[in-house]
Amino acid sequence: MARIPQEIIEEIQRRVDVLSLVGEYTSLRRTGNSYMGLCPFHADSDPSFSVDPEKGLFYCFGCHKGGNIFQFVMEVEHCTFYEAVERLAERAGVSITAKVTPEEEASFKKERALQDLNLRLVGLFEHFLHSREEGRAAREYCVSRGIDLSWARDTFHLGYAPHDPCWLYRFLRRKGYSEELLHVSGLFSAKREGYAIFSHRLIFPIYDVSGKVVGFGGRALREDQQPKYLNSPETSLFKKKRLLYGLHRALPELKKTKKVILVEGYIDVLLLHQHGIMNVVAPLGTAFSREQAIQLKRYADSIIFFFDGDTAGERAAQRAGMICEAVDFSCRMVVPPRGEDPASFLQKKGVEEVRQILMEEKDVFQCLLERRVKEGILTSSETDMREFVTSMFSYIRSVQSTMRRERLLEEMAESMGVSLGAIKEDFDRFQSSEGNSAPLSTTMGRNRRRTTEVFLFQALCAHPEYYTVVRPLIQEDALEDASAKELFFALEECLRAGTMDRPDAVLEHVTDEKARELALEAVFSGEFEVPLEAVREAVFRWREQWLHRRRREIERKIALYEREGGDIQELLLEKMYLDKELEKLRGYERYGKTSE
């Protein structure tokens, strides 16, 4: 990545007021030296989002996201660090000049070339759809689905890929595009040179959230063409699990309504947008992913699934619901009549009927439960009944809130006409058999018990000025916790760079998510407002524990070598060294000072 000079980063930080920036996304109220508000990154009912204007940092005690102004913009705008710097530099009136290595420049050039190629193809495919005779079949298909071609051209830029699969490659080579670029574009077969993966298909350009063309989707126009829908393969620009069709156009409405409608197909998105329902997106022909749920949660408080009115649509809604429950994203659903999808329902009944059905949204679990009971699952075979109960329990297991789990179990018991105790007993058995007997949040809570090592490095993150005092007592090879080791390396980098006086400096060098969370917790929780003496004590306790463990290991090795006739001289020397170090620590304990 291009390296932006540190002095420019610091100048932007000096000029951008963190309270003003964050205040554009959530209301803040002063609490002591910090400001609290509802978190913009997760569904928050009680203010858990803290901003410290003096340190220029933010932290959420609920979802544990945090950092400086650059991390905030990266999270809220879903952009790269470089893009965040660009946006904040513009806000601050700072001119930026990035230093790039030759390798980085080559990578940037390749990405720019891919983007330029994609843009050219949008125009080319549009021309074939609207102006060429061979695009007639695609035009007729659009009309049959109720798509206004003029509107689609101005908004989603639909196109048509020509029938001859070899034409596109020849055309682009004549225009000067290199073989290497066309190969990495993903638009041509790896097995058949010059053979376009899209031919005789209606083309849907796919944009990222910032509005850049990153790939294409294609819909077959002949009955015998397989698959019916085809997407660009994964490239440096095109990551299916992180993209949603229509998001770049839906974003303003999402931010306004705080609600997103998820449909299954490109045509569903097009027709709903065309008729003024703008907060609609779709996954790219694949199952809805956790990454997509997290991305949408940044912009909306809730999601409505508007899938096809068939069994497959119900299954898709259940899978998507479980994904949303797992990330604590409020999810609801509506169901068109059997055999209809959102687009066909709109064509037959009109947009007002669609708006009406969207107003009848229900909780996903409740809707699925009601439909299965109505279809007669309670009088079905034992096998079908077991599958139904298992699928409902699987859904409940994905729920993060214990109170919501209890409520869903109550609803299930009431709908099935059985006692709550019986349902809970079966659910507990299901949990045990699946090896997952506690909500994720509970499990995480249990696993976050601090070791002395972790406490020590959290305290040093909260007070980097202590680090130079205790550094001589820290041995790198004595570090056992991976997160503590990551924080140690970050502190070392700050020491080398001379940035210990900057509150956010440690975070710049932490890449591991768990370690980052620990560092942010240390800065914001207040738990680590401890004097230097407490940190020195923690260093000695940690070192003492390590020395005792190492001494026991050496004693075991000595006993083993003595039995087998091995040379124990080096082991005895190390044991003497460890005994000496332990004696030093005991001296500290007796006299309250180090013997360095």
Coordinates of C-alpha atoms in Angstrom, one line a residue, residues 72-433:
F72 CA -13.7 5.3 12.2
V73 CA -14.0 6.3 8.5
M74 CA -12.8 2.9 7.3
E75 CA -15.6 1.2 9.3
V76 CA -18.4 3.6 8.7
E77 CA -17.7 4.2 5.0
H78 CA -16.4 0.6 4.3
C79 CA -13.2 1.9 2.6
T80 CA -9.5 1.3 2.7
F81 CA -7.0 3.2 4.9
Y82 CA -5.8 5.1 1.9
E83 CA -9.3 6.1 0.9
A84 CA -10.0 7.1 4.5
V85 CA -6.9 9.4 4.5
E86 CA -8.0 10.9 1.2
R87 CA -11.5 11.7 2.5
L88 CA -10.3 13.1 5.8
A89 CA -7.5 15.1 4.1
E90 CA -10.1 16.8 1.9
R91 CA -12.2 17.5 5.0
A92 CA -9.2 19.0 6.7
G93 CA -7.9 20.9 3.7
V94 CA -4.6 19.0 3.7
S95 CA -2.8 18.1 0.5
I96 CA -1.5 14.5 0.5
T97 CA 1.4 13.0 -1.3
A98 CA 1.9 9.3 -0.9
K99 CA 5.3 7.5 -1.2
V100 CA 5.0 4.3 -3.1
T101 CA 7.4 1.5 -3.8
P102 CA 7.8 0.2 -7.4
E103 CA 5.8 -2.9 -6.5
E104 CA 3.0 -0.8 -5.1
E105 CA 3.0 1.4 -8.2
A106 CA 2.8 -1.7 -10.4
S107 CA -0.2 -3.0 -8.3
F108 CA -2.0 0.3 -8.5
K109 CA -1.4 0.5 -12.2
K110 CA -2.9 -3.0 -12.7
E111 CA -6.0 -2.1 -10.6
R112 CA -6.5 1.2 -12.5
A113 CA -6.1 -0.7 -15.8
L114 CA -8.7 -3.2 -14.7
Q115 CA -11.1 -0.4 -13.6
D116 CA -10.6 1.3 -17.0
L117 CA -11.2 -1.9 -18.8
N118 CA -14.4 -2.5 -16.9
L119 CA -15.6 1.0 -17.6
R120 CA -15.0 0.6 -21.3
L121 CA -16.9 -2.7 -21.3
V122 CA -19.9 -1.1 -19.6
G123 CA -20.1 1.3 -22.5
L124 CA -19.5 -1.4 -25.1
F125 CA -22.1 -3.8 -23.7
E126 CA -24.6 -0.9 -23.4
H127 CA -24.0 -0.1 -27.1
F128 CA -24.7 -3.7 -28.1
L129 CA -27.9 -3.8 -26.0
H130 CA -29.4 -0.5 -27.2
S131 CA -28.0 0.0 -30.7
R132 CA -27.1 -3.3 -32.3
E133 CA -29.5 -5.7 -34.0
E134 CA -28.0 -8.7 -32.2
G135 CA -29.1 -7.2 -28.9
R136 CA -32.7 -7.6 -29.9
A137 CA -33.2 -10.8 -27.8
A138 CA -31.9 -9.0 -24.7
R139 CA -34.1 -6.0 -25.3
E140 CA -37.1 -8.2 -25.8
Y141 CA -36.3 -10.1 -22.6
C142 CA -36.0 -6.8 -20.6
V143 CA -39.4 -5.6 -22.0
S144 CA -41.0 -9.0 -21.1
R145 CA -39.8 -8.5 -17.5
G146 CA -41.1 -5.0 -17.3
I147 CA -37.7 -3.2 -17.4
D148 CA -37.7 0.3 -18.8
L149 CA -34.7 0.2 -21.0
S150 CA -34.1 3.9 -21.0
W151 CA -34.3 4.0 -17.2
A152 CA -32.0 1.0 -16.9
R153 CA -29.4 2.6 -19.2
D154 CA -29.3 5.7 -17.0
T155 CA -29.1 3.9 -13.7
F156 CA -27.8 0.3 -13.7
H157 CA -26.2 0.5 -17.2
L158 CA -27.5 -2.9 -18.5
G159 CA -25.8 -4.3 -21.5
Y160 CA -25.5 -7.2 -23.9
A161 CA -22.5 -9.5 -24.5
P162 CA -22.3 -10.4 -28.3
H163 CA -23.1 -13.9 -29.5
D164 CA -19.6 -14.6 -30.9
P165 CA -17.4 -15.6 -27.8
C166 CA -14.2 -14.8 -29.6
W167 CA -15.2 -11.3 -30.8
L168 CA -14.5 -9.4 -27.6
Y169 CA -10.9 -10.6 -27.1
R170 CA -10.0 -9.7 -30.7
F171 CA -11.6 -6.3 -30.3
L172 CA -9.8 -5.5 -27.1
R173 CA -6.5 -6.6 -28.4
R174 CA -6.9 -4.4 -31.4
K175 CA -7.6 -1.5 -29.0
G176 CA -4.2 -2.1 -27.3
Y177 CA -5.2 -4.1 -24.2
S178 CA -2.4 -6.5 -23.2
E179 CA -2.8 -10.3 -23.0
E180 CA -1.8 -10.1 -19.4
L181 CA -4.5 -7.6 -18.5
L182 CA -7.2 -9.6 -20.3
H183 CA -6.1 -12.7 -18.6
V184 CA -6.3 -11.3 -15.0
S185 CA -9.6 -9.5 -15.8
G186 CA -11.4 -12.9 -15.4
L187 CA -13.5 -12.2 -18.5
F188 CA -11.9 -14.9 -20.6
S189 CA -11.6 -18.7 -20.3
A190 CA -8.4 -20.0 -18.8
K191 CA -8.8 -23.2 -20.9
R192 CA -9.8 -21.7 -24.3
E193 CA -7.6 -18.7 -25.3
G194 CA -9.6 -15.6 -26.3
Y195 CA -12.9 -17.2 -25.4
A196 CA -15.2 -14.8 -23.5
I197 CA -17.1 -16.2 -20.5
F198 CA -20.0 -13.9 -21.3
S199 CA -21.6 -14.4 -24.7
H200 CA -25.2 -13.9 -25.8
R201 CA -26.2 -12.8 -22.3
L202 CA -27.9 -9.8 -20.7
I203 CA -25.1 -8.1 -18.8
F204 CA -25.5 -6.5 -15.3
P205 CA -22.5 -4.4 -14.4
I206 CA -21.6 -4.9 -10.7
Y207 CA -20.5 -1.9 -8.6
D208 CA -18.8 -1.7 -5.2
V209 CA -20.2 0.6 -2.5
S210 CA -18.3 3.6 -3.8
G211 CA -19.7 3.2 -7.3
K212 CA -16.7 1.6 -9.1
V213 CA -17.4 -1.1 -11.7
V214 CA -15.7 -4.3 -10.3
G215 CA -17.2 -7.1 -12.3
F216 CA -20.2 -8.3 -14.3
G217 CA -23.2 -10.7 -14.0
G218 CA -24.7 -12.3 -17.1
R219 CA -28.2 -13.8 -17.6
A220 CA -28.6 -16.5 -20.3
L221 CA -31.0 -15.6 -23.2
R222 CA -31.4 -19.2 -24.5
E223 CA -33.2 -22.0 -22.7
D224 CA -30.3 -24.4 -23.3
Q225 CA -27.6 -21.9 -21.9
Q226 CA -26.1 -23.0 -18.6
P227 CA -25.8 -21.7 -16.1
K228 CA -28.7 -19.3 -16.2
Y229 CA -26.8 -16.7 -14.3
L230 CA -23.0 -16.3 -14.4
N231 CA -20.7 -13.9 -12.6
S232 CA -17.2 -12.7 -13.1
P233 CA -14.7 -14.9 -11.3
E234 CA -12.8 -13.6 -8.2
T235 CA -10.2 -11.0 -9.1
S236 CA -8.3 -8.3 -7.1
L237 CA -11.4 -6.1 -7.6
F238 CA -14.3 -8.6 -7.5
K239 CA -15.0 -10.4 -4.2
K240 CA -18.5 -11.9 -4.3
K241 CA -18.9 -12.3 -0.6
R242 CA -18.2 -8.6 0.0
L243 CA -20.4 -7.2 -2.7
L244 CA -24.2 -6.7 -3.0
Y245 CA -26.0 -5.8 -6.3
G246 CA -27.5 -2.4 -6.1
L247 CA -25.9 -1.2 -2.9
H248 CA -24.2 1.8 -4.5
R249 CA -27.7 3.1 -5.6
A250 CA -29.5 1.9 -2.5
L251 CA -27.1 3.6 0.0
P252 CA -28.8 7.0 0.3
E253 CA -32.2 5.4 1.0
L254 CA -30.6 2.9 3.5
K255 CA -29.1 5.7 5.5
K256 CA -32.4 7.6 5.5
T257 CA -34.7 4.7 6.4
K258 CA -32.2 2.6 8.3
K259 CA -33.9 -0.4 6.7
V260 CA -32.7 -2.7 3.9
I261 CA -34.7 -5.1 1.8
L262 CA -32.8 -8.2 0.6
V263 CA -34.0 -10.0 -2.5
E264 CA -32.5 -12.9 -4.4
G265 CA -32.1 -11.7 -8.0
Y266 CA -30.8 -8.9 -10.1
I267 CA -34.2 -8.4 -11.8
D268 CA -35.9 -8.1 -8.4
V269 CA -33.5 -5.3 -7.6
L270 CA -34.1 -3.5 -10.9
L271 CA -37.8 -3.6 -10.9
L272 CA -38.2 -2.5 -7.2
H273 CA -35.8 0.4 -7.8
Q274 CA -37.5 1.3 -11.0
H275 CA -40.8 1.6 -9.1
G276 CA -39.4 3.8 -6.4
I277 CA -38.5 1.2 -3.7
M278 CA -34.9 2.1 -3.5
N279 CA -33.5 0.4 -0.4
V280 CA -33.2 -3.0 -2.1
V281 CA -30.1 -5.1 -2.7
A282 CA -29.2 -8.7 -3.6
P283 CA -26.3 -11.1 -3.2
L284 CA -24.5 -12.0 -6.4
G285 CA -26.2 -15.2 -7.2
T286 CA -24.8 -16.9 -4.2
A287 CA -26.0 -17.5 -0.6
F288 CA -26.1 -14.4 1.7
S289 CA -22.8 -14.2 3.6
R290 CA -21.7 -13.1 7.0
E291 CA -19.5 -10.4 5.4
Q292 CA -22.6 -9.0 3.6
A293 CA -24.6 -9.0 6.7
I294 CA -21.9 -7.1 8.6
Q295 CA -21.6 -4.6 5.7
L296 CA -25.4 -3.9 5.6
K297 CA -25.5 -3.5 9.4
R298 CA -23.2 -0.5 9.0
Y299 CA -25.9 1.3 7.2
A300 CA -29.2 -0.1 8.4
D301 CA -30.8 -1.1 11.8
S302 CA -32.8 -3.9 10.3
I303 CA -33.1 -6.1 7.2
I304 CA -36.2 -7.5 5.5
F305 CA -35.9 -10.7 3.4
F306 CA -38.2 -10.6 0.4
F307 CA -37.4 -13.9 -1.3
D308 CA -39.2 -16.2 -3.7
G309 CA -42.5 -17.7 -2.5
D310 CA -41.4 -21.3 -2.5
T311 CA -39.7 -23.8 -0.3
A312 CA -36.2 -22.8 -1.6
G313 CA -37.0 -19.2 -0.7
E314 CA -38.0 -20.2 2.8
R315 CA -34.8 -22.2 3.3
A316 CA -32.8 -19.2 2.0
A317 CA -34.6 -16.9 4.5
Q318 CA -33.8 -19.3 7.4
R319 CA -30.1 -19.4 6.4
A320 CA -29.9 -15.7 6.0
G321 CA -31.8 -15.2 9.3
M322 CA -29.3 -17.3 11.2
I323 CA -26.4 -15.3 9.7
C324 CA -28.0 -12.1 10.8
E325 CA -28.9 -13.4 14.3
A326 CA -25.3 -14.5 14.7
V327 CA -24.1 -10.9 14.1
D328 CA -27.0 -9.4 16.1
F329 CA -28.7 -7.8 13.1
S330 CA -32.4 -7.5 13.4
C331 CA -34.1 -9.5 10.6
R332 CA -37.7 -9.8 9.4
M333 CA -39.3 -11.3 6.3
V334 CA -42.2 -11.1 3.9
V335 CA -43.3 -13.8 1.5
P336 CA -45.0 -13.4 -1.9
P337 CA -47.6 -15.9 -3.0
R338 CA -46.5 -19.4 -3.9
G339 CA -44.7 -19.5 -7.2
E340 CA -44.0 -15.8 -7.3
D341 CA -40.8 -13.8 -6.9
P342 CA -40.7 -10.1 -6.0
A343 CA -40.4 -9.1 -9.7
S344 CA -43.2 -11.3 -11.0
F345 CA -45.4 -10.2 -8.1
L346 CA -44.8 -6.6 -8.9
Q347 CA -45.6 -7.1 -12.6
K348 CA -48.9 -8.8 -11.8
K349 CA -50.1 -6.8 -8.8
G350 CA -48.4 -3.4 -9.1
V351 CA -46.1 -1.5 -6.8
E352 CA -48.9 -0.6 -4.3
E353 CA -49.5 -4.3 -3.6
V354 CA -45.7 -4.7 -3.1
R355 CA -45.6 -1.8 -0.6
Q356 CA -48.5 -3.4 1.2
I357 CA -46.8 -6.7 1.5
L358 CA -43.7 -5.0 2.8
M359 CA -45.7 -3.4 5.5
E360 CA -46.7 -6.9 6.7
E361 CA -43.1 -7.9 7.7
K362 CA -42.7 -10.4 10.5
D363 CA -39.9 -11.8 12.6
V364 CA -38.1 -14.4 10.6
F365 CA -38.4 -17.2 13.2
Q366 CA -42.1 -16.4 13.9
C367 CA -42.9 -16.4 10.1
L368 CA -41.1 -19.7 9.4
L369 CA -42.7 -21.3 12.5
E370 CA -46.2 -20.2 11.5
R371 CA -45.9 -21.3 7.9
R372 CA -44.7 -24.8 8.8
V373 CA -47.4 -25.3 11.4
K374 CA -50.0 -24.0 8.9
E375 CA -48.7 -26.5 6.3
G376 CA -49.4 -29.4 8.8
I377 CA -45.9 -30.2 10.1
L378 CA -47.5 -31.2 13.5
T379 CA -49.3 -34.1 12.0
S380 CA -46.5 -35.2 9.7
S381 CA -44.2 -38.3 10.0
E382 CA -41.8 -38.6 12.9
T383 CA -38.9 -38.1 10.5
D384 CA -40.3 -34.8 9.2
M385 CA -41.1 -33.7 12.7
R386 CA -37.6 -34.4 13.8
E387 CA -36.1 -32.4 10.9
F388 CA -38.5 -29.5 11.6
V389 CA -37.5 -29.3 15.3
T390 CA -33.8 -29.6 14.5
S391 CA -34.1 -26.7 12.0
M392 CA -35.9 -24.5 14.5
F393 CA -33.4 -25.4 17.2
S394 CA -30.5 -24.5 14.8
Y395 CA -32.1 -21.1 14.3
I396 CA -32.5 -20.5 18.0
R397 CA -28.9 -21.5 18.6
S398 CA -27.7 -18.8 16.3
V399 CA -29.4 -16.1 18.5
Q400 CA -27.0 -14.1 20.6
S401 CA -29.4 -12.7 23.2
T402 CA -30.4 -15.1 26.0
M403 CA -33.7 -13.3 26.5
R404 CA -34.6 -13.6 22.8
R405 CA -33.7 -17.3 22.9
E406 CA -36.1 -17.8 25.8
R407 CA -38.8 -16.0 23.9
L408 CA -38.3 -18.1 20.8
L409 CA -38.5 -21.3 22.8
E410 CA -41.7 -20.1 24.3
E411 CA -43.2 -19.3 20.9
M412 CA -42.2 -22.8 19.7
A413 CA -43.7 -24.5 22.7
E414 CA -47.0 -22.6 22.3
S415 CA -47.2 -23.2 18.5
M416 CA -46.6 -26.9 19.0
G417 CA -48.9 -27.3 21.9
V418 CA -46.2 -28.7 24.3
S419 CA -44.8 -27.5 27.6
L420 CA -42.0 -25.0 27.7
G421 CA -40.1 -27.4 30.0
A422 CA -40.2 -30.2 27.4
I423 CA -39.0 -27.8 24.6
K424 CA -36.2 -26.5 26.8
E425 CA -35.1 -30.1 27.8
D426 CA -35.0 -31.1 24.1
F427 CA -33.1 -27.9 23.2
D428 CA -30.5 -28.5 25.9
R429 CA -30.0 -32.0 24.5
F430 CA -29.7 -30.6 21.0
Q431 CA -27.1 -28.1 22.3
S432 CA -25.1 -30.8 24.0
S433 CA -25.1 -33.0 20.9

